mmCIF file of C-alpha atoms in Angstrom:
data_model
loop_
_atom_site.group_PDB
_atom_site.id
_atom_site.type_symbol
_atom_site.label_atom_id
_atom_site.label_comp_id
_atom_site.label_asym_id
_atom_site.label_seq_id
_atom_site.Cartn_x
_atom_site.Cartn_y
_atom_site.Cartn_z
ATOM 1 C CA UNK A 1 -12.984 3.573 -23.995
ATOM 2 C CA UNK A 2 -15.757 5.739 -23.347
ATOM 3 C CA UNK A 3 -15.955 8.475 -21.033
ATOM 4 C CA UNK A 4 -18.575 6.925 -19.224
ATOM 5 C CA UNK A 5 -16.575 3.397 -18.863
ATOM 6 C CA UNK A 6 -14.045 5.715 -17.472
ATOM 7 C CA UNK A 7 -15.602 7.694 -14.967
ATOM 8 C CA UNK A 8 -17.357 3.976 -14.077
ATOM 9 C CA UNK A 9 -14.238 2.315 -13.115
ATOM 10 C CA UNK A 10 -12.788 5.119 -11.387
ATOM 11 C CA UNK A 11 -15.478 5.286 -8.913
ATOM 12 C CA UNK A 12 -15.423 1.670 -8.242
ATOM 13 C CA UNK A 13 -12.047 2.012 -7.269
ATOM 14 C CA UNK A 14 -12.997 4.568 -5.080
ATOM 15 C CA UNK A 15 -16.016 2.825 -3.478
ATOM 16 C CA UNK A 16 -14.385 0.916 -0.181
ATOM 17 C CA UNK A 17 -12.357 4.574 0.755
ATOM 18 C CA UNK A 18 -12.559 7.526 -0.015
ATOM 19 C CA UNK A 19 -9.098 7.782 -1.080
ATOM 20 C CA UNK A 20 -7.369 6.069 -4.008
ATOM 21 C CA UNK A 21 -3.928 5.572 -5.334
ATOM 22 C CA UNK A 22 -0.900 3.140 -7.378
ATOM 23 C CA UNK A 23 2.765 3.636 -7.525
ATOM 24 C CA UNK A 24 3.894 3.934 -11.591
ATOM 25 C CA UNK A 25 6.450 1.196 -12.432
ATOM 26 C CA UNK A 26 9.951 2.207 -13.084
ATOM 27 C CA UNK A 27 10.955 2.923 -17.018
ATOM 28 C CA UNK A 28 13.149 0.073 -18.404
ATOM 29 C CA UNK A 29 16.329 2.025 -18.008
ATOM 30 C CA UNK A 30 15.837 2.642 -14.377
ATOM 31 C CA UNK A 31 18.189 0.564 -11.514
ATOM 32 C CA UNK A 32 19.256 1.332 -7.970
ATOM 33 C CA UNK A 33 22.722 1.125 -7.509
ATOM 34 C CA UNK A 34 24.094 0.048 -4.335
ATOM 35 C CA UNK A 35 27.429 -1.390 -2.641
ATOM 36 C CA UNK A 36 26.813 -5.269 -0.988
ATOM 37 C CA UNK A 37 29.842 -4.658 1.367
ATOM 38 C CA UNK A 38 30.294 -3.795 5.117
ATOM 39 C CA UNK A 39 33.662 -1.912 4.300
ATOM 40 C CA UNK A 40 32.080 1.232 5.876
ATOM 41 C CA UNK A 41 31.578 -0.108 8.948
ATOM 42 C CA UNK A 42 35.068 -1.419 8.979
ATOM 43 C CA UNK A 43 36.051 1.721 8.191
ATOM 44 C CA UNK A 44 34.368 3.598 10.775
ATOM 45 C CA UNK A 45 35.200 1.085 13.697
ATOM 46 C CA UNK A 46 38.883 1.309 12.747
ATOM 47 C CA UNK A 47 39.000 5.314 12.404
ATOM 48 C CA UNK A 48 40.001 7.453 16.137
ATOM 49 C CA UNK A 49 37.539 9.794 16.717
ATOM 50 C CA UNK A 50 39.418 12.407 16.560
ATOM 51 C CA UNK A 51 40.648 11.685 12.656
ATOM 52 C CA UNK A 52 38.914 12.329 9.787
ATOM 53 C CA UNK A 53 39.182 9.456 6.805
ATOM 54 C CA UNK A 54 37.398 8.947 3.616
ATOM 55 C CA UNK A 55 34.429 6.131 4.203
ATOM 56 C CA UNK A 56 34.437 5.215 1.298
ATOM 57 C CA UNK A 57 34.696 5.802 -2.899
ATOM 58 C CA UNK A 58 31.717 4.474 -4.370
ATOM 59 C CA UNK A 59 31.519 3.816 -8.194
ATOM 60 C CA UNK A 60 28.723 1.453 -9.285
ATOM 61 C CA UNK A 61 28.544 -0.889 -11.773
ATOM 62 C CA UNK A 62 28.505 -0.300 -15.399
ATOM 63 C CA UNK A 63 26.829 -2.241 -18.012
ATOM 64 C CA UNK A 64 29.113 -4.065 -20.181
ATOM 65 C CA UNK A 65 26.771 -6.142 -22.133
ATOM 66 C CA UNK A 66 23.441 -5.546 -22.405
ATOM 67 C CA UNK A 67 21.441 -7.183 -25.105
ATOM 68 C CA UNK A 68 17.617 -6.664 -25.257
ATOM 69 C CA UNK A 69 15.030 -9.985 -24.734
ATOM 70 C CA UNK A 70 13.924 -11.502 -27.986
ATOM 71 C CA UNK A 71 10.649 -10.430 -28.630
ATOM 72 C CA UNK A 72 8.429 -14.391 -27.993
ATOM 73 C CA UNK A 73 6.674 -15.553 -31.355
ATOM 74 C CA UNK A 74 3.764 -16.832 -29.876
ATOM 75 C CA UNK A 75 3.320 -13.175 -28.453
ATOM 76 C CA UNK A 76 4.108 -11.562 -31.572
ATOM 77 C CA UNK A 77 1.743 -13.441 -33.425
ATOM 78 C CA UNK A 78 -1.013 -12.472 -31.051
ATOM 79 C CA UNK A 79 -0.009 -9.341 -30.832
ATOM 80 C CA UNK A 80 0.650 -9.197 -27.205
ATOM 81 C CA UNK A 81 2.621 -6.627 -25.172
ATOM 82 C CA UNK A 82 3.654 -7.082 -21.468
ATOM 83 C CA UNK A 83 6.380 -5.893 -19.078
ATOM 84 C CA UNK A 84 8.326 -7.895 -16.254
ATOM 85 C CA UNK A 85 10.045 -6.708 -13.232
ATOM 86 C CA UNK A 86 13.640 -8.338 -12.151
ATOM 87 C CA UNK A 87 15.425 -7.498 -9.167
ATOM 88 C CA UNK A 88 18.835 -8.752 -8.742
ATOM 89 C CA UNK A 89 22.608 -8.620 -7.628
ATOM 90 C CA UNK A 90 25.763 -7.957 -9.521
ATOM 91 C CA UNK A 91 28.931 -9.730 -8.197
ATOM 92 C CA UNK A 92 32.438 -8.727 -7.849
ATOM 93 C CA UNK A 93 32.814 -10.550 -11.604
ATOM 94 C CA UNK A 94 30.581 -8.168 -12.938
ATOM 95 C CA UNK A 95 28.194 -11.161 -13.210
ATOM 96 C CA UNK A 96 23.992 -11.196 -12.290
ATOM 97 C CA UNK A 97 23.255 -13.136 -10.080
ATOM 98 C CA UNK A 98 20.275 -14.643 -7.974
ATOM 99 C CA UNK A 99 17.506 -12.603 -10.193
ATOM 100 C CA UNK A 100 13.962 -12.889 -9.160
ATOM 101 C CA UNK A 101 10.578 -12.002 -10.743
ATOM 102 C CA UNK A 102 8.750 -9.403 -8.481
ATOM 103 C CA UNK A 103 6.121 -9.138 -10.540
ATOM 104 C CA UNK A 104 5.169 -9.194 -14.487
ATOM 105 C CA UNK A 105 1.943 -8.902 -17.138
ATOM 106 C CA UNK A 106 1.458 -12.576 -16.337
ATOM 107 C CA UNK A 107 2.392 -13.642 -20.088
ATOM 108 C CA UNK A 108 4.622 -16.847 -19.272
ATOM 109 C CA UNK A 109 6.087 -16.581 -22.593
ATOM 110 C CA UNK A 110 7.189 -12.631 -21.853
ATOM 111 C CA UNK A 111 8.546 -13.587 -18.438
ATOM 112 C CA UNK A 112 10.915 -16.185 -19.920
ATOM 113 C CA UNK A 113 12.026 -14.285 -22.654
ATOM 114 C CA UNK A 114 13.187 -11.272 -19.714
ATOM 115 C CA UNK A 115 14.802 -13.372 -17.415
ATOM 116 C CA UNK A 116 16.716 -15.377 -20.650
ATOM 117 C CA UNK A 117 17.922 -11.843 -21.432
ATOM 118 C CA UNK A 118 19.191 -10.573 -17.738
ATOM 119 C CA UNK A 119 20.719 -13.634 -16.751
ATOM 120 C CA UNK A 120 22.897 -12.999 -19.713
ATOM 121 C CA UNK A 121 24.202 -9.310 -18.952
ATOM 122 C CA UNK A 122 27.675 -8.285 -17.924
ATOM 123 C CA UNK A 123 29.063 -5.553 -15.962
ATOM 124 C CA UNK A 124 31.876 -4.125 -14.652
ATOM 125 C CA UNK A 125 31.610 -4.599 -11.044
ATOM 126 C CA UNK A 126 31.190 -1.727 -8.405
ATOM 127 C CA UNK A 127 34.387 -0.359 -7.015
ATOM 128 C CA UNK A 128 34.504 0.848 -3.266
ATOM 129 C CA UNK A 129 37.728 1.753 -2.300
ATOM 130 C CA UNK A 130 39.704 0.372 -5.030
ATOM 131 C CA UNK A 131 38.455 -2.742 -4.749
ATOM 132 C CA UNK A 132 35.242 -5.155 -6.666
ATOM 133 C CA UNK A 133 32.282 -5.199 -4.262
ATOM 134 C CA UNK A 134 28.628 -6.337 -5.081
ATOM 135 C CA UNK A 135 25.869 -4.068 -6.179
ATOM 136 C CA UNK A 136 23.340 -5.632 -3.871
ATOM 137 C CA UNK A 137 20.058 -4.574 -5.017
ATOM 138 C CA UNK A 138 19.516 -3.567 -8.640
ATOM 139 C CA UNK A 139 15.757 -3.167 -10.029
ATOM 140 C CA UNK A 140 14.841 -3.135 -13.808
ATOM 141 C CA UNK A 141 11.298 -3.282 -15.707
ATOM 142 C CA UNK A 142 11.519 -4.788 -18.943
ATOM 143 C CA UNK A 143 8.634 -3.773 -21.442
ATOM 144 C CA UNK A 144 7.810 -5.587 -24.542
ATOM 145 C CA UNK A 145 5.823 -3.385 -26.908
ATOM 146 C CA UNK A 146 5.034 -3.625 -31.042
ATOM 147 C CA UNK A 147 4.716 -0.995 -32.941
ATOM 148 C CA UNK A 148 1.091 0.553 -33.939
ATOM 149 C CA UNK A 149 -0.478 -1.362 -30.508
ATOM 150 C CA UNK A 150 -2.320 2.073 -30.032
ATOM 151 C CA UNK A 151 -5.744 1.624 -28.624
ATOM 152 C CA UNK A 152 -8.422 -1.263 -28.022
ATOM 153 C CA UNK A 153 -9.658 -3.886 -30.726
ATOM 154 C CA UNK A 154 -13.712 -4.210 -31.227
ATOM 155 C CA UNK A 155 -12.990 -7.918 -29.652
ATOM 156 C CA UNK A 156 -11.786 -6.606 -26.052
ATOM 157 C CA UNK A 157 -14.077 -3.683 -25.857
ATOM 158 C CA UNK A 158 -17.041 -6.448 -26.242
ATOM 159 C CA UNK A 159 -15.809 -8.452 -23.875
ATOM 160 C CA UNK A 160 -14.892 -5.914 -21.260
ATOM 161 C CA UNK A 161 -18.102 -4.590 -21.570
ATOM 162 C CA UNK A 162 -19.889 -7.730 -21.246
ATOM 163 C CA UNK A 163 -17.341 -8.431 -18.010
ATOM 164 C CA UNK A 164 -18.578 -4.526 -17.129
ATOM 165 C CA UNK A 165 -22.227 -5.680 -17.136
ATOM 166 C CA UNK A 166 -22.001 -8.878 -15.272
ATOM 167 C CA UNK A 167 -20.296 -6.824 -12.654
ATOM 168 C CA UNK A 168 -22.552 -3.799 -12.518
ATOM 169 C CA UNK A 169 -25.531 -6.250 -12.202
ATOM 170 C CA UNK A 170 -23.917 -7.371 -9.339
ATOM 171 C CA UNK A 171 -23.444 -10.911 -11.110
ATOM 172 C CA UNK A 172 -19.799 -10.950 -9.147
ATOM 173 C CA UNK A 173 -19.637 -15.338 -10.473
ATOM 174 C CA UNK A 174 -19.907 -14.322 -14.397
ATOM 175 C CA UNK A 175 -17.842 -11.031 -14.123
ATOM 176 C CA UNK A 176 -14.934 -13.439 -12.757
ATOM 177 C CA UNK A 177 -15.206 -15.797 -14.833
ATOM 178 C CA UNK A 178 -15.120 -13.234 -18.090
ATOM 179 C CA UNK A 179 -12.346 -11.457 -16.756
ATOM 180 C CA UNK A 180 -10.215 -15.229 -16.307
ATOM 181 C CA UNK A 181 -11.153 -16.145 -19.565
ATOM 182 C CA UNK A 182 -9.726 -12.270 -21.311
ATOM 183 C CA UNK A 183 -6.553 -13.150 -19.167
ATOM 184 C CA UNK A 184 -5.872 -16.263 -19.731
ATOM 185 C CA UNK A 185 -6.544 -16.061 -23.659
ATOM 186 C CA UNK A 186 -2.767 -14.789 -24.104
ATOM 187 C CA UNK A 187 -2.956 -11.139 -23.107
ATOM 188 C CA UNK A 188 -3.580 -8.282 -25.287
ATOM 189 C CA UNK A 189 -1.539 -4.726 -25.748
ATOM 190 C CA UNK A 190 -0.674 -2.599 -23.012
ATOM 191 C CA UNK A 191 -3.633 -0.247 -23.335
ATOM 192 C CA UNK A 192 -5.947 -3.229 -23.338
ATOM 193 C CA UNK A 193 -4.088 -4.888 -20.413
ATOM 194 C CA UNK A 194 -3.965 -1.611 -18.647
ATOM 195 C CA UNK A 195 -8.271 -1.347 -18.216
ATOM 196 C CA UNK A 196 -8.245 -5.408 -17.607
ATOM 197 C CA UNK A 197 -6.274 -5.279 -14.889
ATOM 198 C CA UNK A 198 -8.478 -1.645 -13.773
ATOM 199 C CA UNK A 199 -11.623 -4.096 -14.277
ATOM 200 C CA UNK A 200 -10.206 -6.502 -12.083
ATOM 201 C CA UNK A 201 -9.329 -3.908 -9.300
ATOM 202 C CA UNK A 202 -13.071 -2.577 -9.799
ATOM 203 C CA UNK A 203 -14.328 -6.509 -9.078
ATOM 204 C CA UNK A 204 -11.269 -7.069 -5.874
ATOM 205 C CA UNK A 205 -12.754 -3.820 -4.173
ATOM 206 C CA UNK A 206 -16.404 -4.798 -4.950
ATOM 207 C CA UNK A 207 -15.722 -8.588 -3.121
ATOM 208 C CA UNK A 208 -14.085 -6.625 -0.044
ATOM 209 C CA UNK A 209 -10.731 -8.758 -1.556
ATOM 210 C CA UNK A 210 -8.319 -5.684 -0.629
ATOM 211 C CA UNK A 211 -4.656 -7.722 -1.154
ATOM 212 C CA UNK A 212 -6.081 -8.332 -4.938
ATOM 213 C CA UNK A 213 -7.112 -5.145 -5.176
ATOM 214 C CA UNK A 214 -3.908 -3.499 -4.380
ATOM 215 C CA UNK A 215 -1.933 -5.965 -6.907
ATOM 216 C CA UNK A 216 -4.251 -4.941 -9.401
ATOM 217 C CA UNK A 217 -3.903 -1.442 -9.364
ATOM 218 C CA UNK A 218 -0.505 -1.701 -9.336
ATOM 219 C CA UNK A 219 -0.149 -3.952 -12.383
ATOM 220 C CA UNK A 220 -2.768 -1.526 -14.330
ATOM 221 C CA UNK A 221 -0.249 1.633 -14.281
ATOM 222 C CA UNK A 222 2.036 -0.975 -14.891
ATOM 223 C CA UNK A 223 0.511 -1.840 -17.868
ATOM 224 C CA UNK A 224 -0.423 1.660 -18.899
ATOM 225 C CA UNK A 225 2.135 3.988 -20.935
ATOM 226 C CA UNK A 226 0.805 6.922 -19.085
ATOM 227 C CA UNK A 227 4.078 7.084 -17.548
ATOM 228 C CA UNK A 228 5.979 6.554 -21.707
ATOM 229 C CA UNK A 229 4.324 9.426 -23.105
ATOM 230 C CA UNK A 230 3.281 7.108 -26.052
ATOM 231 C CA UNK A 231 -0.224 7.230 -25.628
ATOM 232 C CA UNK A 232 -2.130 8.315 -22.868
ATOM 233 C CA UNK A 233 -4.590 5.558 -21.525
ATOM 234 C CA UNK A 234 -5.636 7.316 -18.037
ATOM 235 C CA UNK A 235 -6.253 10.631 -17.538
ATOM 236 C CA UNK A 236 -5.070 13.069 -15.004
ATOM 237 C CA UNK A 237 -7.805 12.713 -12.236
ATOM 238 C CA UNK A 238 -7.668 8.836 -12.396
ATOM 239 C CA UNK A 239 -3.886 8.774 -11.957
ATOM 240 C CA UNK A 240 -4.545 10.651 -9.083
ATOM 241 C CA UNK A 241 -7.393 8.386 -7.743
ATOM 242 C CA UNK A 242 -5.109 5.352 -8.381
ATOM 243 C CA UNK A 243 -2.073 6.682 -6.514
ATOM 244 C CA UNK A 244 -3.937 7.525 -3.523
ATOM 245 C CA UNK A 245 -6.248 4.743 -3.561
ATOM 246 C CA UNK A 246 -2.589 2.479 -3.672
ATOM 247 C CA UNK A 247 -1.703 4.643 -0.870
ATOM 248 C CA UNK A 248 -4.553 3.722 1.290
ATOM 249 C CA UNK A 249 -4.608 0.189 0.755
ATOM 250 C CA UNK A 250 -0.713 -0.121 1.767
ATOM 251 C CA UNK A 251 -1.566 1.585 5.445
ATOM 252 C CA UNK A 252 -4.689 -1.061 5.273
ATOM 253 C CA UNK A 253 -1.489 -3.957 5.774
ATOM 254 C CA UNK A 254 0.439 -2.251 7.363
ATOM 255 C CA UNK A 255 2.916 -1.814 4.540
ATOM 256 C CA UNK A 256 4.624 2.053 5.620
ATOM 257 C CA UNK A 257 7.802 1.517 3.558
ATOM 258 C CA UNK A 258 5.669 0.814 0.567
ATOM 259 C CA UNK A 259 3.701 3.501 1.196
ATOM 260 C CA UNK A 260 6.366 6.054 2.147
ATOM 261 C CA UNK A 261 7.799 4.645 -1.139
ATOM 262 C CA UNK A 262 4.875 6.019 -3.062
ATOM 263 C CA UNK A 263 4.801 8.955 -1.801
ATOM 264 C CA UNK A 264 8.592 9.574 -3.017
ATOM 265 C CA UNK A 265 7.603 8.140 -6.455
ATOM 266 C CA UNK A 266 4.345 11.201 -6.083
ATOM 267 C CA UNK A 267 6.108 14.031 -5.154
ATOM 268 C CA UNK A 268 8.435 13.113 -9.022
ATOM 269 C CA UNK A 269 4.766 14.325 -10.599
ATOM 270 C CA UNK A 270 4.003 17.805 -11.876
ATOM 271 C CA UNK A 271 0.367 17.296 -9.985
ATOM 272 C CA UNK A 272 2.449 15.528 -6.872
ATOM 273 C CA UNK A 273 1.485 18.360 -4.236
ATOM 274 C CA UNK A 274 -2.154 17.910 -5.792
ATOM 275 C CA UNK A 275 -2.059 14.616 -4.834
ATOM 276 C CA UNK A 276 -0.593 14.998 -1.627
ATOM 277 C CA UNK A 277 -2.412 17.640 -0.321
ATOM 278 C CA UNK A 278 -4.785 14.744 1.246
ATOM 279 C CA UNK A 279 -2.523 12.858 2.822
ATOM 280 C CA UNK A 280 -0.274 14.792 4.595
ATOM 281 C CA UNK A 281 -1.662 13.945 7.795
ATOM 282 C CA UNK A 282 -1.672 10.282 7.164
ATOM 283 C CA UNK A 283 2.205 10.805 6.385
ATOM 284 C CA UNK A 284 2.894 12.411 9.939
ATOM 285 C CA UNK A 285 1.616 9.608 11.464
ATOM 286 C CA UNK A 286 3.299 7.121 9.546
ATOM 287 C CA UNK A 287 6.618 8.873 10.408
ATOM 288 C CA UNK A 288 5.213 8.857 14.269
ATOM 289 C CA UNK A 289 4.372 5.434 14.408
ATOM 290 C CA UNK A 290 7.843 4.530 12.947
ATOM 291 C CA UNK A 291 9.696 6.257 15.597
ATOM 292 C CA UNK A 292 7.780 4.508 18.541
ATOM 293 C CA UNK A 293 7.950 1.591 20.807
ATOM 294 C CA UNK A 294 4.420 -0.281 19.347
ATOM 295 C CA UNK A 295 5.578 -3.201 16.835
ATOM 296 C CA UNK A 296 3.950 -3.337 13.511
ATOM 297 C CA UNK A 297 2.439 -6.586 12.336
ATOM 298 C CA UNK A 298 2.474 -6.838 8.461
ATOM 299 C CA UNK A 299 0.188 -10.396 7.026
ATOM 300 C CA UNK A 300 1.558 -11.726 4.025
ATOM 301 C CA UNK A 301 1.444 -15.062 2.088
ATOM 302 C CA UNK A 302 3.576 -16.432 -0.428
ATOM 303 C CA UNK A 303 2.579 -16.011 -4.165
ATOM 304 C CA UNK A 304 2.070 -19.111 -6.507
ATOM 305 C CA UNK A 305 5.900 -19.199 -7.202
ATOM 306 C CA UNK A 306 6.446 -19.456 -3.366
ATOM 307 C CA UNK A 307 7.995 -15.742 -2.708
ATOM 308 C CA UNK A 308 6.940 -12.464 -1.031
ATOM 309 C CA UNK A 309 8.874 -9.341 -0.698
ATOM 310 C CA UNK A 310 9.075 -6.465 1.958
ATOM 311 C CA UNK A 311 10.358 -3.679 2.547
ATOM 312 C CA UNK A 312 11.254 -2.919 5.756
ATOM 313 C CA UNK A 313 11.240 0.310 8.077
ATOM 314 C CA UNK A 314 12.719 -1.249 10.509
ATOM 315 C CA UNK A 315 16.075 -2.950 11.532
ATOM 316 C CA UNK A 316 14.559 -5.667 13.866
ATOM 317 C CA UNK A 317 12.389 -8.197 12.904
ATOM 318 C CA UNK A 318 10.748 -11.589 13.190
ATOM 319 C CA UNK A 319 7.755 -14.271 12.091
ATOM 320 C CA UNK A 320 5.526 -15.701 14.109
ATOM 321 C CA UNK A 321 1.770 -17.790 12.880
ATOM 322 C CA UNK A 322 2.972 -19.328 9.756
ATOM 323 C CA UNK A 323 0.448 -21.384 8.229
ATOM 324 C CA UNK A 324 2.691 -23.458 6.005
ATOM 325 C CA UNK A 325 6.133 -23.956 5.118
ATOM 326 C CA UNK A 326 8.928 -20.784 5.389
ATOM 327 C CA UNK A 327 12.166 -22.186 4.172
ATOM 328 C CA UNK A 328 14.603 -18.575 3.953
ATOM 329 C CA UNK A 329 14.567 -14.847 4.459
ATOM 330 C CA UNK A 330 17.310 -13.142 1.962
ATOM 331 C CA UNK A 331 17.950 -9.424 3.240
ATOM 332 C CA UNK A 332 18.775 -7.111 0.336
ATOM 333 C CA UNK A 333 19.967 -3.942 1.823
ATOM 334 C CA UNK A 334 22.003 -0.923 0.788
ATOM 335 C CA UNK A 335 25.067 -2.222 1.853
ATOM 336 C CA UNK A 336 24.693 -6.149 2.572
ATOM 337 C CA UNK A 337 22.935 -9.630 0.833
ATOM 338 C CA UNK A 338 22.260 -12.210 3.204
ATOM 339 C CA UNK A 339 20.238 -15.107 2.837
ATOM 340 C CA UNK A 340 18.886 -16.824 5.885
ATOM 341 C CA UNK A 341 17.083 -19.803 6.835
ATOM 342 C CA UNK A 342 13.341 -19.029 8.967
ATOM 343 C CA UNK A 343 12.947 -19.902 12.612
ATOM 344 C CA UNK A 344 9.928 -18.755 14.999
ATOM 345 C CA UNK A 345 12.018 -17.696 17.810
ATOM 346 C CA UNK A 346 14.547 -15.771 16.164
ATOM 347 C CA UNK A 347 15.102 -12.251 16.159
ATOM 348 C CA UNK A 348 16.652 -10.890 12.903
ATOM 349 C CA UNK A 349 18.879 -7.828 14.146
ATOM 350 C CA UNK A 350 20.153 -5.715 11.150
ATOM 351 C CA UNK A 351 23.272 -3.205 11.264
ATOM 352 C CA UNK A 352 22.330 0.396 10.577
ATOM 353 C CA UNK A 353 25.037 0.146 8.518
ATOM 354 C CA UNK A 354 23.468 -1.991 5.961
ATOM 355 C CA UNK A 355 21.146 0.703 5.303
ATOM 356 C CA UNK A 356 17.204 0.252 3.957
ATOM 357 C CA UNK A 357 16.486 -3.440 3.202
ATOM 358 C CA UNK A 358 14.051 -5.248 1.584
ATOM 359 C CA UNK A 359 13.662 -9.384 2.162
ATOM 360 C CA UNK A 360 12.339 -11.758 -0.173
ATOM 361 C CA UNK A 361 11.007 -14.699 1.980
ATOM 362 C CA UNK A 362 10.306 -17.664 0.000
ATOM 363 C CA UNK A 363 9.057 -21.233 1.094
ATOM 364 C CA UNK A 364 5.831 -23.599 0.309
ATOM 365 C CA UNK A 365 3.310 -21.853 -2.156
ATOM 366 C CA UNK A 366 0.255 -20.203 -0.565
ATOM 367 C CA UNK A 367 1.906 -20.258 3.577
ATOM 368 C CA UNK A 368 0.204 -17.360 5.541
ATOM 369 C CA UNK A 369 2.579 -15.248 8.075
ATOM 370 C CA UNK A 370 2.834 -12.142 10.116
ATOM 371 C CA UNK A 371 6.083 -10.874 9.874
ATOM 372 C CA UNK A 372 6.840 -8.705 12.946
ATOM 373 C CA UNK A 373 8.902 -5.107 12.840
ATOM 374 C CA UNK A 374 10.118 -4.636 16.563
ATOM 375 C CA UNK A 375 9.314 -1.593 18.208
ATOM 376 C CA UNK A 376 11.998 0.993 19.189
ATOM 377 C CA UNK A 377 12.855 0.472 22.765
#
């Protein structure tokens, strides 16, 4: 890309704030390992106060089997790269179980191929206290890449330009329908997928369509190996931009954990404090309006598949206006899986003990809901 294309696009994503930001997705290797049990608690309730015991001896699972995805034909042939994110639980067998997409490239061919592959891993289980317990929430990214997929073919650097165009002449009709047609013609490599998915952000935040906007910037450092070291597809400045655009966009809905999240993944970054320096204040207040009695109201809607996920900030919480179908709330937490089924006057109340949660509510494809983080009273 040009320098020009790339100053361009960064100040479209700059245009409806002044601030801009993304959160980098984790390298393939990377999971969170955490115990699914309330032993702890047990523990705790049981002990005198006056006696000191051991809580607990944690030692998480280990990876027994592992075999890589096959790489998909059809996405060979095309030469398309893509990446796919599974969460999931390991069980006291050492087994996964109940993955789920949270989000991928979009190649369906890719997705399969990831899901095929975890579904198929062993481990040995976690042992607390001499004992198998569940590792309750475990987060992997998959990446697919070929070798010599190093830049962007004469093909996709017409089209994005002709997308570019239709866009900059404020033709908002065409500039969709180009950028559909470059997505849905199989995907390209992850440099090429990296400044689609940045053109697409550039188009959300032009139509005011903020939720789109956020998923796209996400899925473009997703797609970029800024964060491989392979090849470098964003510079330093735009990095920035993106995370605190992301940043920005999560306090727009509400969404502190993700944002607080973010700023964890920022302050990992030789330019972290750099990036930071901006939104210090907007941090306080996050922390502030955590602490206090005022409830926080977070809109979602479920994706095409029918899911949503959340992280929460708080233990109490509830729905209320859903336009559609809900049909269960599973709680992942640090220390407990639960799956639930959704009612409107029902307050979900979760142990302190179970530590930092996310749910994955899932139900009829497109419902609309507020989901509702009680105030601390």
């Amino acid at each position: 890309m040009k320098t020009t294309d790339t100053h361009r696009i960064l100040l479209m994503l700059s245009a409806l704030l002044c601030l801009s930001k993304a959160a980098f997705a984790d390298p393939p290797s990377t999971e969170k390992k955490l115990p699914c049990d309330k032993l702890s608690e047990e523990v705790v309730s049981d002990t005198d106060e006056n006696t000191v015991k051991s809580i607990s001896a944690f030692k998480p699972a280990q990876i027994v089997k592992r075999k890589n995805p096959r790489y998909p034909k059809s996405a060979a042939i095309t030469g398309t790269e893509g990446w796919v994110k599974i969460n999931f639980v390991i069980d006291t067998d050492g087994n996964v179980q109940d993955p789920v997409i949270s989000d991928s490239s979009g190649n369906k061919a890719i997705t399969r191929a990831a899901m095929s592959a975890v579904k198929r891993w062993k481990y040995s289980p976690a042992i607390k206290d001499n004992r198998a317990v569940q590792q309750c929430y475990n987060e992997v990214q998959l990446d697919f890449t070929l070798q010599n997929q190093i830049g962007a073919s004469g093909k996709f650097i017409t089209k994005y330009k002709e997308a570019e165009k239709a866009m900059t002449a404020g033709d908002m009709e065409r500039a969709e329908k180009l950028i559909e047609a470059m997505k849905e013609n199989g995907g390209g490599n992850r440099y090429e997928n990296a400044w689609l998915w940045a053109l697409d952000a550039s188009v959300a935040s032009t139509i005011n369509d903020l939720r789109r906007e956020l998923r796209s910037i996400d899925r473009t450092l997703a797609s970029s190996n800024t964060h491989q070291g392979k090849y470098q597809t964003f510079d330093d400045e735009q990095i920035k931009s993106l995370y605190q655009r992301k940043f920005v966009l999560h306090l727009q809905f509400n969404e502190f954990s993700s944002a607080l999240y973010t700023v964890d993944k920022v302050k990992k970054l030789a330019n972290g404090e750099d990036i930071l320096a901006p939104l210090n204040s907007y941090i306080e207040k996050i922390n502030s309006l955590i602490q206090s009695e005022q409830n926080i109201i977070v809109k979602r809607s479920l994706s095409d598949e029918g899911k949503n996920f959340h992280y929460l900030v708080r233990n109490k919480f509830g729905f209320t206006k859903i336009e559609g179908q809900l049909d269960s709330v599973e709680v992942r937490c640090d220390s407990h899986h639960e799956k639930f089924t959704v009612a409107l006057d029902h307050t979900w109340n979760i142990p302190e003990s179970w530590g930092s949660c996310r749910v994955l509510v899932e139900g009829k494809a497109g419902t609309a809901f507020s989901l509702v983080e009680l105030g601390n009273t």
